[in-house]
C-alpha cells in the first residue's frame, strides 16, 4: 500500500537528491512511497510541492482557481447535444460524477478506436465518442472545449490515486514510454530523466524543477495565461531542449503519458492544478 | 477620461514643461520625472501622499510575473463624510505603470480590494488612496519576479 | 473566441449592516496589445476588460478601471455593507463594449 508521508523539508530533500541538489522543498512537503521496488525514485512528489505558497493557495481555492472556468465550460458541453446523432455526452453517460467515477485516475487505457484496440487518453477518448458515437467532429487538441471536458472528467477523480495498468497488453506501450523518457534528444542532447529524475529539486533558470509528474493535468499555467494539456507540456519540454516534439495525441506522447503516469502511481489527481 | 499614462517621450516633454514652471514660479520640489510619478500626480491632483492608513499586500517573490496576487486595504470609517474614494494601483517597472483604480463608496463597508496582476520584472507595486477630504496616502512594496525559464 | 462566463461568489445570507466579501472571476484573455503573434511577428491587438462595476439594488458600491496589467481571467475581490435584502449586479466591459 502506498503511504502518504510528510517530508522534513530541506534536510530530507538534500538526501533524496543524492546530496547534489540545492533543494528547497518547504518543510512539511508531502511525498508518497514508490509503487514498486523497480521504481527509479525514492519518493514520489507532486509538482504542486515545488510551487510557492501563492501558487499552491490558488490551486487549493476552488473559487479562485482559474482552472474551474475551464471545468465549467466542460460542464456545459457535457449536456449539450451535438452532431448528427442528436446526442450529448450525458445521453449515454448520465451524470458525470457517476458516469465518470474511476476514469480519470486510470488513464491512459487500452480502448477500441477506429476498429482496433489502442492506447487512449481522455482527450482522444472524448474525440472517439464524438466521431464514432455522436456523428460530431473531433475537437482539435488544446481547444478550450476538449480541455474543458478533460478537466471535468479528471476532476471527478480528484483526490483519487493515479492507478494505471502497465502489464499484459500494456507492457509494450509502457516500454516504449520508458525508452522515450530516457532517450536524449534535441540540440541540448538531454532526456526527460536528466531534469526530472536527476535534478529535481534544483533550480533551472529560476524555475524549481519538479519530478515532471502528470497528476495535475490539464493545468492552469501562469506562463500560458490559460489552460494546457499534458501533451502541450511535453511539447514545451522537448522544445526547450531544442528537440522536435511529437504531435499532441500521437502514439509516442501516449506511451510517454502512460509511463510518466506510472512514475506518479499513487499521487492524488489534482486536476485542475495551477502551475507557474 | 483623464490620461494618466505617458510614454517615455511624453513624460520627458511633460517633465520639461514642469521644469519651466518651476523656474518661472520659483517653486522648489521634485520634478515629475517618471511615468509613475506622473500617474500619481494626475491621481492626487498634486497632493503629496502621506504614509500610513493604506496597506498593500503582495508576495515578496512571485514565481511568474503573469499572475501576482495583490490586495489593498485602507483604514476608514466609510461614512458619507469620511471615506476612501479611490485607490490607484501602479507597477513602476512595467512599460505602462497603470494597473487598476478601485472606486469605493460608503456602501462598500470597508475599503478593501484584491486582484491579480502582471509584473514584467522585479519592481515596486504602489498603491495610492484618495480620501473624501482630499488627503492621500501611499504604500509601496517590492515584488521579486522569477520568470519561469524552462519547461515550455 | 471562447465564451465569456463569469463566476461570482456572494454569501446567500447576511444580516443588515454586515460587511460581506464578494469575489468574481471571469474568463477573458486580457490581450495586452504588447504581445506579438509568434508566427507573423505582428502585434496582437489589445482586447481587455477595461472596467468593472458592482451594484446593489441599482446603486453602484464598487467599481474598477482596469489596465492591461491585470492578469488574464481577471479576479476581483471587494466588500459590500449589506443595507437590506436585495440583488447584486456585476458588469464587465471590454474594449469592444461587450460584457
Coordinates of C-alpha atoms in Angstrom, one line a residue:
Chain A
X1 CA 0.0 0.0 0.0
X2 CA 1.2 3.5 -0.7
X3 CA 1.6 5.8 2.2
X4 CA 1.2 9.5 2.4
X5 CA 4.2 10.9 4.3
X6 CA 5.2 14.3 5.3
X7 CA 8.7 15.3 4.4
X8 CA 11.1 17.0 6.7
X9 CA 11.9 19.9 4.4
X10 CA 15.4 21.0 3.3
X11 CA 17.4 18.3 5.1
X12 CA 15.3 15.4 3.8
X13 CA 15.3 16.6 0.3
X14 CA 19.0 17.1 0.1
X15 CA 19.4 13.5 1.0
X16 CA 16.9 12.3 -1.6
X17 CA 18.6 14.3 -4.4
X18 CA 21.8 12.4 -3.7
X19 CA 23.4 15.4 -1.9
X20 CA 23.8 17.3 -5.1
X21 CA 20.8 19.4 -5.2
X22 CA 20.3 22.8 -3.7
X23 CA 17.0 21.6 -2.5
X24 CA 14.5 24.0 -1.2
X25 CA 11.4 21.9 -0.8
X26 CA 9.5 23.5 2.0
X27 CA 9.1 21.9 5.3
X28 CA 6.2 19.5 5.6
X29 CA 6.1 18.7 1.9
X30 CA 4.1 15.6 1.0
X31 CA 5.6 12.6 -0.6
X32 CA 4.4 9.1 -1.4
X33 CA 6.2 5.8 -1.4
X34 CA 7.1 4.4 -4.8
X35 CA 4.6 1.9 -6.2
X36 CA 7.3 -0.9 -6.6
X37 CA 10.8 -1.8 -5.9
X38 CA 11.9 -1.1 -9.5
X39 CA 10.7 2.5 -9.3
X40 CA 13.6 4.9 -10.1
X41 CA 12.6 7.4 -7.4
X42 CA 12.7 7.1 -3.6
X43 CA 9.9 9.5 -3.1
X44 CA 7.0 10.4 -5.4
X45 CA 6.3 14.1 -5.1
X46 CA 3.6 16.1 -6.9
X47 CA 4.6 19.1 -8.9
X48 CA 2.4 21.1 -6.5
X49 CA 5.0 20.7 -3.8
X50 CA 7.6 22.6 -5.8
X51 CA 5.4 25.6 -6.3
X52 CA 5.4 28.6 -4.0
X53 CA 2.8 29.5 -1.4
X54 CA 0.8 31.8 -3.6
X55 CA 0.6 29.3 -6.5
X56 CA -0.5 26.5 -4.2
X57 CA -3.0 28.7 -2.4
X58 CA -4.6 29.5 -5.8
X59 CA -4.8 25.8 -6.7
X60 CA -6.4 25.0 -3.4
X61 CA -9.2 27.5 -3.7
X62 CA -12.0 26.1 -5.8
X63 CA -13.4 29.5 -6.4
X64 CA -10.2 31.5 -7.2
X65 CA -8.5 28.7 -9.2
X66 CA -9.0 29.8 -12.8
X67 CA -9.0 26.1 -13.9
X68 CA -12.6 26.0 -12.7
X69 CA -13.6 28.4 -15.5
X70 CA -12.5 25.6 -17.9
X71 CA -14.2 22.9 -15.8
X72 CA -17.5 24.9 -16.0
X73 CA -17.1 25.1 -19.8
X74 CA -16.8 21.3 -19.8
X75 CA -19.9 21.0 -17.6
X76 CA -21.9 23.0 -20.1
X77 CA -20.7 20.9 -23.0
X78 CA -21.4 17.6 -21.2
X79 CA -25.1 18.1 -21.5
X80 CA -25.1 20.0 -24.9
X81 CA -26.4 18.0 -27.9
X82 CA -24.1 18.0 -30.8
X83 CA -23.6 16.0 -34.1
X84 CA -25.8 14.1 -36.4
X85 CA -26.9 11.6 -33.8
X86 CA -28.5 14.3 -31.7
X87 CA -26.8 13.2 -28.5
X88 CA -24.8 14.8 -25.7
X89 CA -22.3 13.1 -23.5
X90 CA -25.0 13.0 -20.9
X91 CA -27.3 11.0 -23.1
X92 CA -25.1 7.9 -22.8
X93 CA -23.0 8.6 -19.7
X94 CA -25.6 10.2 -17.4
X95 CA -24.4 12.3 -14.6
X96 CA -20.7 13.0 -15.0
X97 CA -19.9 12.4 -11.3
X98 CA -21.3 8.9 -11.5
X99 CA -20.7 8.0 -15.1
X100 CA -17.0 9.1 -15.0
X101 CA -16.0 7.9 -11.5
X102 CA -12.8 6.0 -11.6
X103 CA -12.0 7.0 -15.2
X104 CA -9.6 10.0 -15.0
X105 CA -7.2 8.3 -12.5
X106 CA -6.8 5.2 -14.6
X107 CA -6.0 6.7 -18.0
X108 CA -4.3 6.3 -20.4
X109 CA -6.1 3.0 -21.1
X110 CA -6.4 0.5 -24.0
X111 CA -9.7 1.2 -25.7
X112 CA -11.4 0.4 -29.0
X113 CA -10.8 3.2 -31.5
X114 CA -11.4 3.0 -35.3
X115 CA -11.9 -0.7 -35.2
X116 CA -8.8 -1.6 -33.2
X117 CA -7.6 -1.5 -29.7
X118 CA -5.1 1.1 -28.9
X119 CA -3.7 3.2 -26.1
X120 CA -6.0 6.2 -25.5
X121 CA -6.0 9.2 -23.2
X122 CA -9.1 11.1 -22.0
X123 CA -8.7 13.7 -24.8
X124 CA -8.6 11.0 -27.6
X125 CA -11.4 9.1 -25.9
X126 CA -13.6 12.1 -26.0
X127 CA -12.9 12.6 -29.7
X128 CA -13.6 8.9 -30.3
X129 CA -17.0 9.3 -28.7
X130 CA -17.7 12.4 -30.7
X131 CA -16.7 11.0 -34.1
X132 CA -17.8 7.4 -33.7
X133 CA -20.8 7.7 -31.5
X134 CA -22.2 11.3 -31.9
X135 CA -21.6 12.0 -35.5
X136 CA -19.7 15.1 -34.4
X137 CA -16.3 16.5 -35.4
X138 CA -13.2 15.8 -33.3
X139 CA -12.0 18.8 -31.3
X140 CA -8.5 19.9 -32.0
X141 CA -6.0 19.2 -29.3
X142 CA -5.9 22.0 -26.6
X143 CA -9.0 23.7 -27.9
X144 CA -11.0 25.0 -24.9
X145 CA -13.8 22.5 -25.4
X146 CA -11.6 19.5 -25.4
X147 CA -9.6 20.8 -22.4
X148 CA -12.8 21.7 -20.5
X149 CA -14.3 18.2 -20.9
X150 CA -11.0 16.6 -19.9
X151 CA -10.8 18.8 -16.8
X152 CA -14.3 17.9 -16.0
X153 CA -13.7 14.2 -16.3
X154 CA -10.4 14.2 -14.4
X155 CA -11.8 16.4 -11.7
X156 CA -14.4 13.7 -10.9
X157 CA -11.4 11.6 -9.6
X158 CA -9.7 14.5 -7.8
X159 CA -8.0 13.1 -4.7
X160 CA -8.1 9.5 -6.1
X161 CA -4.6 7.9 -6.5
X162 CA -3.3 7.6 -10.0
X163 CA -3.6 4.0 -10.9
X164 CA -2.6 3.0 -14.5
X165 CA -2.1 -0.5 -15.8
X166 CA 1.3 -1.4 -17.1
X167 CA 1.2 -5.1 -17.5
X168 CA -0.2 -7.5 -20.1
X169 CA -1.1 -5.7 -23.3
X170 CA 0.1 -2.5 -21.8
X171 CA 3.7 -3.7 -21.5
X172 CA 4.8 -2.8 -25.0
X173 CA 3.4 0.8 -24.6
X174 CA 5.0 1.1 -21.2
X175 CA 8.4 0.0 -22.5
X176 CA 8.1 2.4 -25.4
X177 CA 7.3 5.3 -23.0
X178 CA 10.2 4.3 -20.8
X179 CA 12.5 4.3 -23.7
X180 CA 11.4 7.8 -24.8
X181 CA 11.8 9.1 -21.3
X182 CA 15.5 8.1 -21.2
X183 CA 16.3 8.9 -24.8
X184 CA 18.5 12.0 -25.3
X185 CA 17.0 14.4 -27.8
X186 CA 17.5 17.9 -29.2
X187 CA 20.5 20.0 -29.6
X188 CA 21.0 20.0 -25.9
X189 CA 21.1 16.2 -26.0
X190 CA 19.1 15.7 -22.9
X191 CA 16.4 13.3 -21.8
X192 CA 13.4 13.8 -19.5
X193 CA 15.3 12.0 -16.8
X194 CA 18.2 14.5 -16.9
X195 CA 15.9 17.2 -15.5
X196 CA 13.1 15.3 -13.8
X197 CA 14.9 12.4 -12.2
X198 CA 18.5 13.5 -11.7
X199 CA 18.0 17.2 -11.0
X200 CA 14.6 17.7 -9.5
X201 CA 14.7 20.0 -6.5
X202 CA 17.3 22.2 -8.2
X203 CA 16.7 25.5 -9.8
X204 CA 16.9 25.8 -13.6
X205 CA 16.8 29.4 -14.8
X206 CA 14.9 30.4 -11.7
X207 CA 12.4 27.6 -12.1
X208 CA 12.1 25.0 -9.4
X209 CA 12.5 21.6 -11.1
X210 CA 9.9 19.0 -10.2
X211 CA 9.7 15.3 -11.0
X212 CA 7.6 16.1 -14.0
X213 CA 4.5 14.4 -12.6
X214 CA 1.3 14.3 -14.5
X215 CA -1.4 14.1 -11.8
X216 CA -2.4 17.8 -12.1
X217 CA -3.2 18.0 -15.8
X218 CA -4.8 19.7 -17.6
X219 CA -3.3 22.6 -15.7
X220 CA -3.8 26.3 -15.4
X221 CA -0.4 27.8 -16.1
X222 CA 0.6 31.4 -15.5
X223 CA 3.0 31.4 -18.4
X224 CA 0.3 30.2 -20.7
X225 CA -2.2 32.5 -19.0
X226 CA -4.6 29.7 -19.5
X227 CA -5.1 26.0 -19.6
X228 CA -2.9 23.4 -21.2
X229 CA -2.9 19.7 -21.8
X230 CA -0.2 17.3 -20.7
X231 CA 0.9 16.9 -24.3
X232 CA 1.3 20.7 -24.5
X233 CA 3.7 20.5 -21.6
X234 CA 5.6 17.5 -23.1
X235 CA 5.9 19.5 -26.3
X236 CA 7.2 22.6 -24.4
X237 CA 9.8 20.5 -22.6
X238 CA 11.0 19.0 -25.8
X239 CA 11.3 22.4 -27.5
X240 CA 13.3 23.7 -24.6
X241 CA 16.0 21.2 -25.2
X242 CA 15.8 22.2 -28.9
X243 CA 14.1 19.0 -29.9
X244 CA 11.3 18.4 -32.3
X245 CA 8.3 17.5 -30.3
X246 CA 6.0 14.6 -31.3
X247 CA 2.4 15.5 -32.2
X248 CA -0.1 16.0 -29.4
X249 CA -2.2 12.9 -29.2
X250 CA 0.4 10.8 -31.0
X251 CA 1.3 7.2 -30.1
X252 CA 4.7 8.5 -28.8
X253 CA 3.2 11.0 -26.4
X254 CA 0.5 8.5 -25.4
X255 CA 3.3 6.0 -24.5
X256 CA 5.1 8.7 -22.6
X257 CA 1.8 9.6 -20.9
X258 CA 1.4 6.1 -19.7
X259 CA 5.0 5.8 -18.5
X260 CA 5.0 9.2 -16.7
X261 CA 1.6 8.4 -15.1
X262 CA 3.2 5.2 -13.7
X263 CA 6.1 7.2 -12.3
X264 CA 3.5 9.1 -10.3
X265 CA 1.4 6.0 -9.5
X266 CA -0.3 6.7 -6.2
X267 CA -0.2 10.5 -6.4
X268 CA -3.7 12.0 -5.9
X269 CA -5.3 13.5 -9.0
X270 CA -5.2 17.3 -8.7
X271 CA -6.9 18.5 -11.8
X272 CA -7.2 21.4 -12.4
X273 CA -3.8 22.2 -10.9
X274 CA -2.2 25.6 -11.0
X275 CA 1.5 25.9 -12.1
X276 CA 3.8 28.8 -12.8
Chain B
X1 CA -11.1 60.1 -19.4
X2 CA -8.1 61.5 -17.9
X3 CA -4.8 60.4 -19.4
X4 CA -2.7 59.0 -16.6
X5 CA -0.1 57.2 -18.6
X6 CA 2.7 58.6 -20.6
X7 CA 5.2 57.1 -23.0
X8 CA 8.8 57.9 -22.1
X9 CA 8.9 60.7 -24.7
X10 CA 5.7 62.3 -23.5
X11 CA 6.9 62.1 -19.9
X12 CA 10.1 63.9 -20.8
X13 CA 8.2 66.6 -22.6
X14 CA 6.0 67.0 -19.6
X15 CA 9.0 67.0 -17.3
X16 CA 10.5 69.8 -19.3
X17 CA 7.3 71.8 -19.1
X18 CA 7.2 71.4 -15.4
X19 CA 10.7 72.5 -15.1
X20 CA 9.9 75.7 -16.9
X21 CA 7.1 76.4 -14.5
X22 CA 9.4 75.7 -11.6
X23 CA 11.9 78.2 -12.8
X24 CA 9.5 80.9 -13.5
X25 CA 7.4 80.5 -10.4
X26 CA 10.4 79.8 -8.2
X27 CA 8.7 76.8 -6.8
X28 CA 11.0 74.2 -5.4
X29 CA 10.4 70.5 -5.2
X30 CA 11.0 67.3 -7.1
X31 CA 10.1 67.2 -10.8
X32 CA 7.7 64.6 -12.0
X33 CA 10.3 62.6 -13.9
X34 CA 8.8 59.2 -14.3
X35 CA 5.6 57.9 -15.7
X36 CA 4.7 56.5 -12.2
X37 CA 5.1 59.9 -10.5
X38 CA 3.1 61.5 -13.3
X39 CA 0.3 59.0 -12.8
X40 CA 0.4 59.6 -9.1
X41 CA 0.2 63.3 -9.6
X42 CA -2.6 63.1 -12.0
X43 CA -4.5 61.0 -9.5
X44 CA -3.8 63.1 -6.4
X45 CA -4.1 66.4 -8.2
X46 CA -0.6 67.2 -7.0
X47 CA -1.1 66.5 -3.3
X48 CA 1.8 64.7 -1.7
X49 CA 0.8 61.3 -0.3
X50 CA 1.5 60.6 3.3
X51 CA 2.4 57.2 4.8
X52 CA 0.0 55.1 6.8
X53 CA -3.6 54.2 6.6
X54 CA -3.1 52.1 3.5
X55 CA -1.8 48.6 3.5
X56 CA -0.7 46.8 0.4
X57 CA -0.3 43.1 0.3
X58 CA 1.8 41.3 -2.3
X59 CA 4.2 38.3 -2.3
X60 CA 7.8 39.0 -1.7
X61 CA 8.7 36.7 -4.6
X62 CA 6.4 35.7 -7.4
X63 CA 7.1 32.6 -9.4
X64 CA 5.8 34.1 -12.5
X65 CA 5.0 37.7 -13.3
X66 CA 1.9 36.9 -15.2
X67 CA -0.2 36.3 -12.1
X68 CA 0.7 38.1 -8.9
X69 CA -1.9 38.4 -6.2
X70 CA -2.2 41.7 -4.6
X71 CA -4.6 43.3 -2.1
X72 CA -5.1 46.7 -0.7
X73 CA -7.0 47.9 2.4
X74 CA -7.4 51.4 3.8
X75 CA -8.4 52.4 7.3
X76 CA -11.5 54.5 7.1
X77 CA -14.9 54.9 8.8
X78 CA -16.5 54.6 5.4
X79 CA -19.2 57.1 6.3
X80 CA -20.7 59.7 3.9
X81 CA -18.4 62.4 5.2
X82 CA -15.3 60.3 5.8
X83 CA -14.5 57.5 3.3
X84 CA -12.0 56.3 0.8
X85 CA -13.0 57.4 -2.7
X86 CA -10.4 55.5 -4.8
X87 CA -7.2 53.6 -4.8
X88 CA -4.8 53.8 -7.6
X89 CA -2.5 50.7 -8.1
X90 CA 0.7 51.1 -10.2
X91 CA 3.6 48.9 -11.1
X92 CA 6.6 51.2 -11.5
X93 CA 8.7 48.8 -13.6
X94 CA 6.1 47.9 -16.3
X95 CA 6.2 49.5 -19.7
X96 CA 2.9 51.2 -18.6
X97 CA 2.7 51.6 -14.9
X98 CA -1.1 51.7 -14.7
X99 CA -2.7 48.6 -13.2
X100 CA -6.1 49.5 -11.9
X101 CA -8.1 52.1 -10.0
X102 CA -10.6 50.9 -7.4
X103 CA -13.6 53.2 -6.6
X104 CA -15.3 52.8 -3.3
X105 CA -18.4 54.2 -1.7
X106 CA -19.7 54.2 1.9
X107 CA -21.8 51.1 0.9
X108 CA -18.6 49.2 0.3
X109 CA -18.4 48.9 4.1
X110 CA -14.6 48.8 4.0
X111 CA -12.1 49.9 1.5
X112 CA -10.5 46.5 0.6
X113 CA -9.9 45.0 -2.7
X114 CA -7.8 42.2 -4.2
X115 CA -6.9 41.2 -7.7
X116 CA -4.1 39.5 -9.7
X117 CA -1.7 41.5 -11.8
X118 CA 1.1 41.2 -14.3
X119 CA 4.6 42.3 -13.5
X120 CA 7.2 42.4 -16.2
X121 CA 10.1 42.1 -13.8
X122 CA 11.2 42.7 -10.2
X123 CA 9.7 46.1 -9.3
X124 CA 7.6 48.1 -6.8
X125 CA 3.9 47.9 -6.7
X126 CA 2.5 51.2 -5.5
X127 CA -1.0 51.9 -4.1
X128 CA -2.3 55.4 -3.5
X129 CA -5.5 56.1 -1.6
X130 CA -7.6 59.3 -2.1
X131 CA -9.9 60.2 0.7
X132 CA -13.1 62.2 0.6
X133 CA -11.4 65.1 2.2
X134 CA -8.7 65.1 -0.4
X135 CA -5.9 63.7 1.7
X136 CA -3.8 61.0 0.0
X137 CA -1.9 58.0 1.4
X138 CA 0.6 55.8 -0.3
X139 CA 2.1 52.3 0.2
X140 CA 4.8 50.6 -1.7
X141 CA 6.0 47.0 -1.9
X142 CA 8.8 45.4 -3.9
X143 CA 8.0 42.1 -5.6
X144 CA 10.8 40.0 -6.9
X145 CA 9.7 38.2 -10.1
X146 CA 11.4 34.9 -11.0
X147 CA 10.1 34.2 -14.5
X148 CA 9.7 30.6 -15.4
X149 CA 12.7 29.9 -17.6
X150 CA 12.2 26.4 -18.9
X151 CA 9.6 23.7 -19.4
X152 CA 7.7 25.1 -22.4
Chain C
X1 CA -13.4 33.2 -29.2
X2 CA -14.4 31.2 -26.2
X3 CA -17.5 32.3 -24.4
X4 CA -17.0 34.7 -21.6
X5 CA -18.5 33.3 -18.4
X6 CA -18.2 34.8 -15.0
X7 CA -18.0 33.1 -11.6
X8 CA -19.4 35.0 -8.7
X9 CA -19.2 34.3 -5.0
X10 CA -21.6 36.3 -2.8
X11 CA -22.9 35.0 0.5
X12 CA -26.5 34.0 0.2
X13 CA -27.4 35.4 3.6
X14 CA -26.3 38.3 5.7
X15 CA -27.7 40.4 8.5
X16 CA -28.4 44.0 7.6
X17 CA -25.3 46.0 8.3
X18 CA -22.9 43.1 7.8
X19 CA -19.9 43.6 5.7
X20 CA -19.6 40.7 3.3
X21 CA -16.7 39.8 0.9
X22 CA -17.5 39.3 -2.7
X23 CA -15.3 37.5 -5.2
X24 CA -15.6 37.5 -9.0
X25 CA -13.7 35.7 -11.7
X26 CA -14.3 35.9 -15.4
X27 CA -12.7 34.1 -18.4
X28 CA -11.0 36.7 -20.6
X29 CA -7.6 36.6 -22.3
X30 CA -6.8 40.3 -21.3
X31 CA -4.8 40.7 -24.5
X32 CA -2.4 43.5 -23.6
X33 CA -1.7 44.8 -27.0
X34 CA 2.0 44.3 -26.4
X35 CA 2.3 40.7 -27.3
X36 CA 3.5 39.6 -30.7
X37 CA 2.0 36.7 -32.7
X38 CA 4.6 34.0 -32.7
X39 CA 4.1 33.2 -36.4
X40 CA 3.5 36.5 -38.1
X41 CA 5.6 38.7 -35.7
X42 CA 2.7 41.2 -35.6
X43 CA 1.3 42.8 -32.5
X44 CA -1.8 41.1 -31.3
X45 CA -4.4 43.9 -31.0
X46 CA -5.3 44.9 -27.4
X47 CA -8.5 43.5 -26.1
X48 CA -9.0 43.8 -22.4
X49 CA -11.8 44.2 -19.9
X50 CA -11.4 47.9 -19.0
X51 CA -14.0 48.4 -16.4
X52 CA -15.9 46.5 -13.8
X53 CA -18.9 47.7 -11.8
X54 CA -20.8 46.2 -8.9
X55 CA -24.3 47.5 -7.9
X56 CA -26.6 46.7 -5.1
X57 CA -30.3 47.2 -5.8
X58 CA -29.3 49.6 -8.5
X59 CA -26.7 51.6 -6.5
X60 CA -23.1 51.4 -7.5
X61 CA -21.0 50.4 -4.5
X62 CA -17.7 49.4 -6.1
X63 CA -16.0 49.8 -9.4
X64 CA -12.6 49.5 -11.0
X65 CA -10.9 51.0 -14.0
X66 CA -8.7 48.3 -15.4
X67 CA -5.4 48.4 -17.4
X68 CA -3.7 45.7 -19.4
X69 CA -1.6 44.9 -16.3
X70 CA -4.4 43.0 -14.7
X71 CA -3.9 39.2 -15.3
X72 CA -5.8 37.1 -17.8
X73 CA -9.1 35.8 -16.3
X74 CA -9.5 38.9 -14.1
X75 CA -10.2 38.3 -10.4
X76 CA -11.8 40.9 -8.2
X77 CA -12.4 40.8 -4.5
X78 CA -14.1 43.6 -2.6
X79 CA -16.7 44.3 0.1
X80 CA -20.3 45.3 0.5
X81 CA -22.1 46.6 3.6
X82 CA -25.4 45.0 3.1
X83 CA -28.2 47.6 3.9
X84 CA -31.2 45.3 3.2
X85 CA -32.0 42.2 1.2
X86 CA -31.6 42.7 -2.5
X87 CA -29.6 41.8 -5.6
X88 CA -26.1 42.4 -6.5
X89 CA -25.4 43.1 -10.2
X90 CA -22.0 42.9 -11.9
X91 CA -21.0 44.4 -15.2
X92 CA -17.7 43.8 -17.1
X93 CA -17.0 45.9 -20.1
X94 CA -14.2 45.1 -22.6
X95 CA -12.7 47.1 -25.4
X96 CA -15.3 46.0 -27.8
X97 CA -18.0 47.1 -25.4
X98 CA -19.3 43.6 -24.7
X99 CA -19.9 42.3 -21.2

